[in-house]
Coordinates of C-alpha atoms in Angstrom, one line a residue:
X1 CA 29.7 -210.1 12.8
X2 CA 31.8 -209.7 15.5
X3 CA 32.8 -205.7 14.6
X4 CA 28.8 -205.5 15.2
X5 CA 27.7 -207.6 17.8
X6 CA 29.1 -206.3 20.7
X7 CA 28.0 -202.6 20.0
X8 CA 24.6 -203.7 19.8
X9 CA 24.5 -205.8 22.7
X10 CA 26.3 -202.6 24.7
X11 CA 23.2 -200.6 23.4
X12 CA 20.7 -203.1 24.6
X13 CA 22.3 -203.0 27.9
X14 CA 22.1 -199.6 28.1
X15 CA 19.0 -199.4 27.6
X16 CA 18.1 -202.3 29.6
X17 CA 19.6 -200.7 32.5
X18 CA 17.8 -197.6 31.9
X19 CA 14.4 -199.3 32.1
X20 CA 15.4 -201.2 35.1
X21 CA 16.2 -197.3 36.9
X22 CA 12.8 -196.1 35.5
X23 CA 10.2 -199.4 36.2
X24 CA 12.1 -199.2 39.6
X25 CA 11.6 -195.8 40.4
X26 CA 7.8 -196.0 38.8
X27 CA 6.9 -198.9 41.6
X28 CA 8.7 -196.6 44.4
X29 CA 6.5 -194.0 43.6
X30 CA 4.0 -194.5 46.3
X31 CA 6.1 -196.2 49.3
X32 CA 6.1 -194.7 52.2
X33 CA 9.7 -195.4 53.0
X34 CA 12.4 -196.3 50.8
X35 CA 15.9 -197.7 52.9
X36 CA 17.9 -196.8 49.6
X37 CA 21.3 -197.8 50.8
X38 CA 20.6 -201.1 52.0
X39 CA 18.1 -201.5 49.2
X40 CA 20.7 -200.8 46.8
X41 CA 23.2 -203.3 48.7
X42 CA 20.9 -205.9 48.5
X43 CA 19.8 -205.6 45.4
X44 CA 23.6 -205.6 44.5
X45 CA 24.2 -208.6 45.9
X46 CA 21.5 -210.6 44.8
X47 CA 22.3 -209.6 40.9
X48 CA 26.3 -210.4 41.7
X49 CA 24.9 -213.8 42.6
X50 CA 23.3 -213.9 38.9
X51 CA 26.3 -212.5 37.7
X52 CA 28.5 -215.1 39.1
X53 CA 26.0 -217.6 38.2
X54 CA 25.9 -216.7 34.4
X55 CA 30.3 -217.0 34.4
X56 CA 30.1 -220.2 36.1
X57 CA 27.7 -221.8 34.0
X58 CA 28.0 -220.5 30.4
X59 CA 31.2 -222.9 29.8
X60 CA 28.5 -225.6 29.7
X61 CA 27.3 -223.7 26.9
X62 CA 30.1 -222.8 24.9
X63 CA 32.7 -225.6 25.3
X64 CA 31.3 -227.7 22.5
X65 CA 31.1 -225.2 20.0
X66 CA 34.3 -223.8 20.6
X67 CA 35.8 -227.3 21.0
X68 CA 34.3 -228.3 17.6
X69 CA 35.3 -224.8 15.8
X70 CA 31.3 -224.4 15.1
X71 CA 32.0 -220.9 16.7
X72 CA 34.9 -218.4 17.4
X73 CA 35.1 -218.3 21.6
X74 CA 34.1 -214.8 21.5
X75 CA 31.2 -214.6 19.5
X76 CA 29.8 -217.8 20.9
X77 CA 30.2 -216.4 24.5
X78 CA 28.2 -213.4 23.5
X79 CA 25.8 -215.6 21.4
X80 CA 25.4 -217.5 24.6
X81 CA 24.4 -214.3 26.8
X82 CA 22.0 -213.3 24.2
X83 CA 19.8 -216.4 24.6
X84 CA 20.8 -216.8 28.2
X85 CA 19.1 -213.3 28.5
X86 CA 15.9 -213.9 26.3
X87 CA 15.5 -217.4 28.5
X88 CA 15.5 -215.1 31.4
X89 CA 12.7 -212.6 30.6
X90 CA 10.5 -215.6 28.9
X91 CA 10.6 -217.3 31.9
X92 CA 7.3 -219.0 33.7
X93 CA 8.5 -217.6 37.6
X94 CA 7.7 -221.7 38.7
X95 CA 11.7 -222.4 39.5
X96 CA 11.9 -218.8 41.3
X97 CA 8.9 -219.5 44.0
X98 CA 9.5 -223.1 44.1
X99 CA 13.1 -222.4 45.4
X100 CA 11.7 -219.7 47.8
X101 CA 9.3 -222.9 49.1
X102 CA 12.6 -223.8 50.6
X103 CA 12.9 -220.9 53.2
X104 CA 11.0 -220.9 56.7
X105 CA 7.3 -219.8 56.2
X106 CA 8.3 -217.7 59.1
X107 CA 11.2 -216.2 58.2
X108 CA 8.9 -215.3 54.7
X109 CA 6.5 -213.9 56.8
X110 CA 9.0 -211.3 58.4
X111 CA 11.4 -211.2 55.7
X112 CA 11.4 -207.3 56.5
X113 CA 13.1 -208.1 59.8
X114 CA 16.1 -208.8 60.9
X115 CA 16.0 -212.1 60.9
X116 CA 14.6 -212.0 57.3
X117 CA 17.4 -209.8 56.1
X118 CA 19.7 -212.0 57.7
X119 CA 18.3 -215.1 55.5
X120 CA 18.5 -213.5 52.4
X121 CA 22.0 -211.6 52.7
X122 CA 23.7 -215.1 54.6
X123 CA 22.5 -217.7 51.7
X124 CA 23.4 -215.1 48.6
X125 CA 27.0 -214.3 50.2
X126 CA 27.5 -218.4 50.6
X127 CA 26.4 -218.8 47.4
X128 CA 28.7 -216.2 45.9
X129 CA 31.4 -217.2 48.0
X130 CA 31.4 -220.9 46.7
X131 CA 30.9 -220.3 43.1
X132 CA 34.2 -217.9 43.0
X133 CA 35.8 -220.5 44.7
X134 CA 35.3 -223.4 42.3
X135 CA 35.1 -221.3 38.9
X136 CA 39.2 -220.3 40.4
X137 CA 39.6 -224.0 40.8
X138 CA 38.1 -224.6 37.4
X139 CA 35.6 -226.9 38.6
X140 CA 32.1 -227.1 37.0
X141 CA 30.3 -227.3 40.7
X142 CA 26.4 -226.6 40.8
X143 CA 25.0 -223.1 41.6
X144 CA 21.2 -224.6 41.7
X145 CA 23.1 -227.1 44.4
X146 CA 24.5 -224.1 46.2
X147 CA 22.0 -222.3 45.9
X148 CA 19.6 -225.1 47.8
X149 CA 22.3 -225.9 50.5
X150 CA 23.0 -221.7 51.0
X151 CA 18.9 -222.1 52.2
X152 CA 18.9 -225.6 54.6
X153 CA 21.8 -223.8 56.3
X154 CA 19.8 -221.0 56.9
X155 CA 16.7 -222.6 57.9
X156 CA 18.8 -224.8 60.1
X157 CA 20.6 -221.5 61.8
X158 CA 17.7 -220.2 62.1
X159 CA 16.3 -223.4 64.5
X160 CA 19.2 -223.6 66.0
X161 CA 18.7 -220.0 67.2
X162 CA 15.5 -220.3 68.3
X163 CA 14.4 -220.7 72.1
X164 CA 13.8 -224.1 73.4
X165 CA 10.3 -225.3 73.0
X166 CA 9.5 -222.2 70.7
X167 CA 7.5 -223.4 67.7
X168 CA 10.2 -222.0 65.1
X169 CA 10.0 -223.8 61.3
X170 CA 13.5 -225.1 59.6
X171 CA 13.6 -226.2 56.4
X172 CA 10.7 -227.5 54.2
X173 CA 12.3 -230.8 54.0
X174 CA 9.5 -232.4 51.4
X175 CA 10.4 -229.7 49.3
X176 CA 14.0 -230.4 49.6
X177 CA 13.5 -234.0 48.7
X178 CA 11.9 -233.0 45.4
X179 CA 14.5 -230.4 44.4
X180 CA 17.4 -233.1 45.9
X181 CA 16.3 -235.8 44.1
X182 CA 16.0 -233.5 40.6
X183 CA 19.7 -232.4 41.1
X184 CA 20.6 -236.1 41.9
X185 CA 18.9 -237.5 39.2
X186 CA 19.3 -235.4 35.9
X187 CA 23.5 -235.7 35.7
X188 CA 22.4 -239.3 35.8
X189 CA 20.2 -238.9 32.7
X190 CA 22.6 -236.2 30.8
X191 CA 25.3 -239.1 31.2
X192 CA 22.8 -242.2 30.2
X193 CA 20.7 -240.4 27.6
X194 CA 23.6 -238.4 26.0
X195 CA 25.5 -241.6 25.6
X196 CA 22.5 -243.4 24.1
X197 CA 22.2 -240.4 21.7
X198 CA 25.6 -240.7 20.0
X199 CA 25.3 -244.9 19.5
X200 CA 22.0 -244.5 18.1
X201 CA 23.6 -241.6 16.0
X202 CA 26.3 -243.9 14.8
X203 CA 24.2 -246.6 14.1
X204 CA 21.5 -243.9 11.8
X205 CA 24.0 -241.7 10.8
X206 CA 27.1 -243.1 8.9
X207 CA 29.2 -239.9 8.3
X208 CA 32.7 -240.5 9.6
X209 CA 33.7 -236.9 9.9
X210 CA 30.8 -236.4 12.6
X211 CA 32.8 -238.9 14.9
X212 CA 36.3 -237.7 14.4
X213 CA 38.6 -234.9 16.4
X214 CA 38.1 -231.6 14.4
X215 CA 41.2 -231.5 12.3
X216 CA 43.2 -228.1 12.6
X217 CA 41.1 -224.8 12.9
X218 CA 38.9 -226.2 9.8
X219 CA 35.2 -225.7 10.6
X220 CA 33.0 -228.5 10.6
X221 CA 30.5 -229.3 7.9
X222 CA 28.0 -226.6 7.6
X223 CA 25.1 -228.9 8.5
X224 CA 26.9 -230.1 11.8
X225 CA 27.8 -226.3 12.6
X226 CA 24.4 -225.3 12.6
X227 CA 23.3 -228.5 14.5
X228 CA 25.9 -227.5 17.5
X229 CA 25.1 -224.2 16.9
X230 CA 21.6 -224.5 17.5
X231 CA 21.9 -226.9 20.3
X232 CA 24.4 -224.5 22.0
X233 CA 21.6 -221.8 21.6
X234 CA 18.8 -224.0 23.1
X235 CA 21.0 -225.3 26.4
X236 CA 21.8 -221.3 26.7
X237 CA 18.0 -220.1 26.4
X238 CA 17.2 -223.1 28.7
X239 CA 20.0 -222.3 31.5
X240 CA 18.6 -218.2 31.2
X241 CA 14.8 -219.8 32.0
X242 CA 15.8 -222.1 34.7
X243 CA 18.6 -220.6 36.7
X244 CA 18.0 -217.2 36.1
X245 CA 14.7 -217.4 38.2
X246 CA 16.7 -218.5 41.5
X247 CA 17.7 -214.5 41.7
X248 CA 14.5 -213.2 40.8
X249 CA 12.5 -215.3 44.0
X250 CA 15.5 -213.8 46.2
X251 CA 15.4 -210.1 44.5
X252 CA 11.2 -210.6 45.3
X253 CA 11.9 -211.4 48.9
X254 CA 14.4 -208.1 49.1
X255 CA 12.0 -205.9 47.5
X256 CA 9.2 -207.4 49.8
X257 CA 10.6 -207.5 53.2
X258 CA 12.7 -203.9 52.5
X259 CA 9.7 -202.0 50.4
X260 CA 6.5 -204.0 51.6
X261 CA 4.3 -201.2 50.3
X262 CA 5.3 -201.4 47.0
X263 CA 5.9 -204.7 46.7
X264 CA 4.4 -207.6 49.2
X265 CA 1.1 -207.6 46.8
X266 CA 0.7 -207.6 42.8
X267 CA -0.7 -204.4 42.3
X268 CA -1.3 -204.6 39.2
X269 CA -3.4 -208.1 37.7
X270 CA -5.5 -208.8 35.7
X271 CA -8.6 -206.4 35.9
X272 CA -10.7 -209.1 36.8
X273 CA -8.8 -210.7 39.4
X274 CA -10.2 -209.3 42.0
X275 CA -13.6 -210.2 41.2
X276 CA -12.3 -214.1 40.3
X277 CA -10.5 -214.0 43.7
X278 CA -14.1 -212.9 45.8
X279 CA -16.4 -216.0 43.4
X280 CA -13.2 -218.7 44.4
X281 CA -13.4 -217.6 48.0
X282 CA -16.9 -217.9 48.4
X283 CA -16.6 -221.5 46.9
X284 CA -13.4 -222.5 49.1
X285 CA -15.4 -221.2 51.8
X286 CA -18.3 -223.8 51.0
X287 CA -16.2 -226.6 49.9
X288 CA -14.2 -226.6 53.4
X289 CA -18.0 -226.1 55.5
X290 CA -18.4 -229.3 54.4
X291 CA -15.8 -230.9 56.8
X292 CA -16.1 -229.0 59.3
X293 CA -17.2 -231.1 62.5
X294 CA -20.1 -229.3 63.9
X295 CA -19.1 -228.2 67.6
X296 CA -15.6 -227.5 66.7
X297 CA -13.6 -224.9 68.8
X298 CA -11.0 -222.3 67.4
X299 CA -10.1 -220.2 69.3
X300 CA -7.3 -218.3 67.2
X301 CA -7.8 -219.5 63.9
X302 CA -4.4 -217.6 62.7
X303 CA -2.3 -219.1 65.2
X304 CA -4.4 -222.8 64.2
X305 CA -3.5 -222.7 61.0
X306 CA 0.0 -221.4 61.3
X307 CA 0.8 -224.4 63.5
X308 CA -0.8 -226.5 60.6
X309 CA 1.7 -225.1 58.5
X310 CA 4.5 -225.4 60.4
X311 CA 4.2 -229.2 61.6
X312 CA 2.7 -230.0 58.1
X313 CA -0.4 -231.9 60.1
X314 CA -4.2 -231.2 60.1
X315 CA -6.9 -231.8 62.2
X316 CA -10.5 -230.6 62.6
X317 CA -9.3 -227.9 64.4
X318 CA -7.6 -226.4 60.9
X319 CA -10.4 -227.3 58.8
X320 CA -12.7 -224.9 60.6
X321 CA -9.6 -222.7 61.3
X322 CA -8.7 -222.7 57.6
X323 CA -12.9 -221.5 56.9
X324 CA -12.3 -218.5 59.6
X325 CA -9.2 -217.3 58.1
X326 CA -10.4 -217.5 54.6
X327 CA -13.3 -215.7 55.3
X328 CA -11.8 -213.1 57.3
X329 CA -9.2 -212.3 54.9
X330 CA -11.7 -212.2 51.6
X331 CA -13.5 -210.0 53.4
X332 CA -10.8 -206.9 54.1
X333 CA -9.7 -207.4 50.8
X334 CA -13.1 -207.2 49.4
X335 CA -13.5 -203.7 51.1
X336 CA -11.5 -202.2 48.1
X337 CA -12.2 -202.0 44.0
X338 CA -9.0 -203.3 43.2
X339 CA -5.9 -204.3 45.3
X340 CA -3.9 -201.4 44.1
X341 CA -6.5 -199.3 46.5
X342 CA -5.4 -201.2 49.0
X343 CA -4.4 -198.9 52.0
X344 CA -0.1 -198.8 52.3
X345 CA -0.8 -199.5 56.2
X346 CA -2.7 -202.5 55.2
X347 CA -0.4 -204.3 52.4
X348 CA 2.2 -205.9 54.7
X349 CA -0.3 -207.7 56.7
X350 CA -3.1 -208.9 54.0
X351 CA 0.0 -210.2 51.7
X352 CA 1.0 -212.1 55.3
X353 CA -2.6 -213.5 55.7
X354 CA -3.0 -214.7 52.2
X355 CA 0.5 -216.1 51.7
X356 CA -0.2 -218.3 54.9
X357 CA -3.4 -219.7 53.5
X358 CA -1.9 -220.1 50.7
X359 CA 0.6 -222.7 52.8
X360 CA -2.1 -224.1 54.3
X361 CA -3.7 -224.9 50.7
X362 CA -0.7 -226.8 50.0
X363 CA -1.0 -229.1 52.4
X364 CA -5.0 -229.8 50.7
X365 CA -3.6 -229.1 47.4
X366 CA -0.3 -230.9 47.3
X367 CA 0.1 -233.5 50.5
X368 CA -3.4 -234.4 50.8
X369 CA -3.4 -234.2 54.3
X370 CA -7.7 -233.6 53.9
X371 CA -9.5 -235.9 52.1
X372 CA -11.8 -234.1 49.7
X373 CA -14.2 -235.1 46.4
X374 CA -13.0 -233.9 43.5
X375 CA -15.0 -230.8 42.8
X376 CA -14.1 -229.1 46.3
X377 CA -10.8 -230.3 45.4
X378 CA -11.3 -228.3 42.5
X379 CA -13.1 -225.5 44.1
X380 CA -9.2 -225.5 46.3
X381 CA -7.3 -225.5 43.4
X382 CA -8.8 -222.7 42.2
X383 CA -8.8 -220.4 45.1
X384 CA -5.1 -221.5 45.4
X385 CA -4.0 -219.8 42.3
X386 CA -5.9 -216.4 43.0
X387 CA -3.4 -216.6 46.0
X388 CA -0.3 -217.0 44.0
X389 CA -1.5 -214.7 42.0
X390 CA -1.9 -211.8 44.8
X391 CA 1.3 -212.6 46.4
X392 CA 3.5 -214.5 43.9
X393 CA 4.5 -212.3 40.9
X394 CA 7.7 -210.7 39.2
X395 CA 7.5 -207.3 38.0
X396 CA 9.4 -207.3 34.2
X397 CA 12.1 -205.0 35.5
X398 CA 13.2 -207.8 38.0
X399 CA 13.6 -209.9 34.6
X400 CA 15.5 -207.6 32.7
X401 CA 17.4 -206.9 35.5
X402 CA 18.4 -210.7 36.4
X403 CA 18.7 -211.2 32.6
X404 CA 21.2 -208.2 32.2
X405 CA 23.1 -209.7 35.4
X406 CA 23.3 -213.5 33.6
X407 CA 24.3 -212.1 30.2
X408 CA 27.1 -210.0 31.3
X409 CA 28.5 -212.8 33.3
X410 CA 28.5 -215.1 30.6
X411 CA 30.5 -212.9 29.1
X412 CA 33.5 -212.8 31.3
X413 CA 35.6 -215.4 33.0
X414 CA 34.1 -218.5 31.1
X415 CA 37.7 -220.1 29.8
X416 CA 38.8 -221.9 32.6
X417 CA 35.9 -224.1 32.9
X418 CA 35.3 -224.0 29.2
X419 CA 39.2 -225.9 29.1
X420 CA 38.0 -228.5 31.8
X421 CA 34.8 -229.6 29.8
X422 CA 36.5 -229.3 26.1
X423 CA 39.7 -230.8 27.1
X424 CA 39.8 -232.6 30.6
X425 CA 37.0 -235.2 30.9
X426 CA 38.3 -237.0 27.9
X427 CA 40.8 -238.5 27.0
X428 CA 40.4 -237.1 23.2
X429 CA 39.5 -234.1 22.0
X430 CA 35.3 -233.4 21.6
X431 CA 34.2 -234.6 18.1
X432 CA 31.2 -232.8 16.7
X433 CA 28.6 -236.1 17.4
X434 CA 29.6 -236.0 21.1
X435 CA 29.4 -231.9 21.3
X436 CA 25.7 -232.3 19.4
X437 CA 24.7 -235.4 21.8
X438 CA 25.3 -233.7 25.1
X439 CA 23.9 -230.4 24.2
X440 CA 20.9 -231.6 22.5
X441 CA 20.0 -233.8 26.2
X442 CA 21.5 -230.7 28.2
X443 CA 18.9 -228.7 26.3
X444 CA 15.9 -231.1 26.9
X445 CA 16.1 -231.9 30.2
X446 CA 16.8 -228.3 31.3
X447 CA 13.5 -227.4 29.6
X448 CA 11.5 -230.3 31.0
X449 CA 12.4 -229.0 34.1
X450 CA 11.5 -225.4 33.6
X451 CA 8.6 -226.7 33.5
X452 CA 8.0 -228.4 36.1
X453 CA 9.0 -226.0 38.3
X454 CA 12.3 -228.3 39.2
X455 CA 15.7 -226.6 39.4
X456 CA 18.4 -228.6 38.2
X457 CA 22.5 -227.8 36.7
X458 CA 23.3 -226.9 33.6
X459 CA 26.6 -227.9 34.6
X460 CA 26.1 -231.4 36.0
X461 CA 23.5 -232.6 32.9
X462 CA 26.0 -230.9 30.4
X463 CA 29.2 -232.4 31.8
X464 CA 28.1 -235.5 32.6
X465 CA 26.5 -235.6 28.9
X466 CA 29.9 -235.1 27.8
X467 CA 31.7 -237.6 30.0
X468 CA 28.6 -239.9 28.9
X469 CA 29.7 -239.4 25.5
X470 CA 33.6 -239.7 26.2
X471 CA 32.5 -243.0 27.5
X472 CA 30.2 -244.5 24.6
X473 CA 32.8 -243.5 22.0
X474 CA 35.6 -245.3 23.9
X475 CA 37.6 -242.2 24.3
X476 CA 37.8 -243.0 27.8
X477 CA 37.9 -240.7 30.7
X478 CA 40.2 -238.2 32.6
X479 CA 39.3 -239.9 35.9
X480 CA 41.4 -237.5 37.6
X481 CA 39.0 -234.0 36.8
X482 CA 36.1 -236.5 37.0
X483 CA 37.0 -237.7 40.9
X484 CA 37.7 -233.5 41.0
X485 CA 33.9 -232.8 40.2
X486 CA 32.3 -235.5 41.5
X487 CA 34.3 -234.1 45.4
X488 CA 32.8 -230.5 44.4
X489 CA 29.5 -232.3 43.6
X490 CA 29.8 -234.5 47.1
X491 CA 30.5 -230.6 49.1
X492 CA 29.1 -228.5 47.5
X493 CA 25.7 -229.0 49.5
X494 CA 27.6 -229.4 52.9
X495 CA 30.0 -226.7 52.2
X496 CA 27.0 -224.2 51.2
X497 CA 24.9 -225.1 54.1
X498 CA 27.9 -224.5 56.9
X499 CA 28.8 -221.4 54.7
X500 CA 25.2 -220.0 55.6
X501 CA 24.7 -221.2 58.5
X502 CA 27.9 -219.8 60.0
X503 CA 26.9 -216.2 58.1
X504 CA 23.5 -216.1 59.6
X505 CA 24.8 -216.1 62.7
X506 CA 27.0 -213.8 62.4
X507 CA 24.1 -211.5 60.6
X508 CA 21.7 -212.0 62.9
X509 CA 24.0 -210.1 65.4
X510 CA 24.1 -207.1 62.9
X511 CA 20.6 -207.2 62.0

């Protein structure tokens, strides 16, 4: 198997990688102007991030096969690539724009400026930057935590930068919460639930060998190494779906803000979209004229609702700025048969218009900040997803390209944080009920939330699961590595966000 495996995962690379050239080249095609070299640097940088991202994390993966014998160290680091790749391209895209949420509408807006280059370039270096730092130190630290506080450091820089009184967004902090409060809280569960699973396994199953340090190089029973074996696949396809979509939301903002022709709208939906799109706009469009206070002035209903967006209030003012905009905006895009006819001239700003009312719609939608009945509520809803339909996509070469990025960094550098989860949170070495505990809650709640759209770590649920584990089977703890990752846990967000911060800066200068 393992004379074989590696050949044919070099040939799928290949090939990968050749599609990736081709798709790419395809969607160039018609842009006006292509800036290849920075392109190429960003592009570069955003996959190194995945790269990084997929060394870092596969340990979480791998150490509980390899610490039960279930798999030779090789193979199950390829294994683990494989699946961390397939998790990648069958991936929903709900983690990628919900981590993009994050960022500045602004900066979003004019991510092809040098402001926006500066964002995306300052929070991937940070995040690079930290990663390599704790995988030398052998610390399982949180890319989907560095990730988040690689963007409030750029959303606070870029406050900090701007003019007094100027009405300049930071951070969406209500985002934040949510996506804080899901890294907070799932280690939390990986430690409770995985040591819940292993005494209710105990108390089910009564197999003493299940519960006992492997002995030797013996493999475990053949029922328990497919068990691990499976669970290790399931926490590996799960970590692909869920992190690997943090570097395809970044590699979409690149492509948008440096290729906007090609890029800043989905040329390419469903053939009835665009129909779909024009019925839901007419219906937003009557839903909202129903609270709209007769009388009501607006005088720039872009700059109305931008303001909306930005201070996260409404008042009757935005309601009937909200109806303007809508029905401005429907109407240019109705001039064409499909949105791929759209004039090149024309893309940058109709993707601006619609991603902006799709902002506003969040704040109907999500915060409730206009009380509606439930059918225009419905009618919102609707028109909301033809929105993030237009300007929220990924093209399938971003997800083989992200996929080949996390595979081939699973594949190198995973032993030293591999050693610190097999051999350093416990006191004793893993037993097989432990390895199958952890994994099987890693893999669940990484799933759940793919699902929901929530990032979380793979290496926080899985090495608390393990400690959790460690601590229901009385093996006791190494309270020395787990003081170690719970400081890289505690700075990891402050350390990410002065890291970006500080870069920004400094980039804004050069940009």
């Amino acid at each position: 198997m393992g004379r074989w495996f590696l050949p044919v995962f070099g040939v799928l690379i290949v090939g990968g990688l050749g599609y990736v050239a081709y798709a790419l080249g395809q969607d160039l095609t018609n842009a006006t102007s292509v800036p290849w070299i920075l392109l190429g640097v960003a592009l570069m940088i955003a996959l190194g991030f995945e790269f990084v991202n997929g060394f870092h994390d596969t340990a979480n993966a791998v150490a509980t096969v390899i610490y039960t014998r279930s798999m030779p160290a090789e193979i199950a680091v390829v294994w683990s690539g494989f699946f961390n790749f397939l998790g990648v391209l069958f991936s929903s895209g709900a983690v990628a724009f919900g981590i993009v949420a994050l960022l500045p509408v602004e900066l979003i807006l004019q991510v092809g400026s040098g402001s926006g280059l500066a964002m995306v370039f300052a929070l991937l270096i940070a995040a690079i930057i930290w990663n390599l730092g704790t995988w030398y130190l052998g610390l399982p630290s949180s890319s989907s935590h560095t990730l988040v506080g690689s963007i409030i450091g750029v959303g606070l820089a870029n406050q900090f930068l701007a003019p007094a009184g100027s009405a300049t967004s930071g951070v969406d902090w209500s985002q934040a919460t949510n996506i804080g409060l899901s890294l907070l809280i799932s280690p939390l569960i990986g430690f409770g639930l995985s040591a819940l699973l292993l005494l209710i396994m105990k108390r089910l199953v009564h197999n003493k060998a299940l519960y006992r340090e492997p002995v030797g190089s013996a493999p475990p029973p053949l029922w328990i190494c497919a068990l691990l074996i499976f669970t290790c696949t399931g926490v590996s396809f799960a970590h692909g779906s869920n992190d690997g979509q943090k570097g395809m939301g970044l590699i979409m903002l690149i492509l948008i803000g440096l290729v906007p022709t090609a890029f800043a709208l989905n040329r390419t939906p469903d053939v009835n979209y665009l129909e779909a799109y024009k019925t839901a706009s007419v219906q937003v469009e009557q839903s909202l004229g129903k609270y709209v206070k007769a009388g009501t002035p607006v005088t720039d209903y872009k700059a109305a609702v931008s303001e909306a967006v930005r201070t996260k209030t409404w008042s009757d003012e935005t309601t009937a700025a909200l109806q303007h905009y809508i029905n401005a905006t429907s109407a240019e895009v109705a001039a064409f048969p499909t949105l791929e006819a759209v004039p090149t001239n024309l893309v940058s700003n109709i993707r601006n218009d619609i991603y902006l009312i799709g902002e506003a719609l969040k704040l109907i939608d999500k915060q409730k900040l206009l009380a509606m009945d439930e059918p225009d509520l419905a009618a919102v809803k609707t028109y909301h997803q033809a929105v993030d339909n237009a300007t929220k996509f990924i093209p399938l070469w971003v997800k083989v390209a992200v996929a080949l990025a996390l595979g081939l960094g699973t594949m190198v550098g995973w032993r030293r944080i591999v050693v610190t989860v097999g051999e350093k949170i416990g006191k004793t070495h893993l037993t097989y009920g432990q390895g199958a505990a952890a994994e099987v809650v890693a893999m669940a709640t990484i799933g759940a939330a793919d699902h929901f759209g929530l990032p979380v770590s793979t290496t926080h649920v899985l090495s608390s699961g393990v400690a959790g584990t460690m601590a229901a089977n009385g093996s006791g703890l190494q309270w020395a590595t787990v003081r170690n990752m719970l400081i890289a846990w505690i700075l990891t967000l402050p350390a990410s966000i002065a890291l970006s911060f500080v870069l920004f800066l400094i980039l804004r200068q050069a940009f």
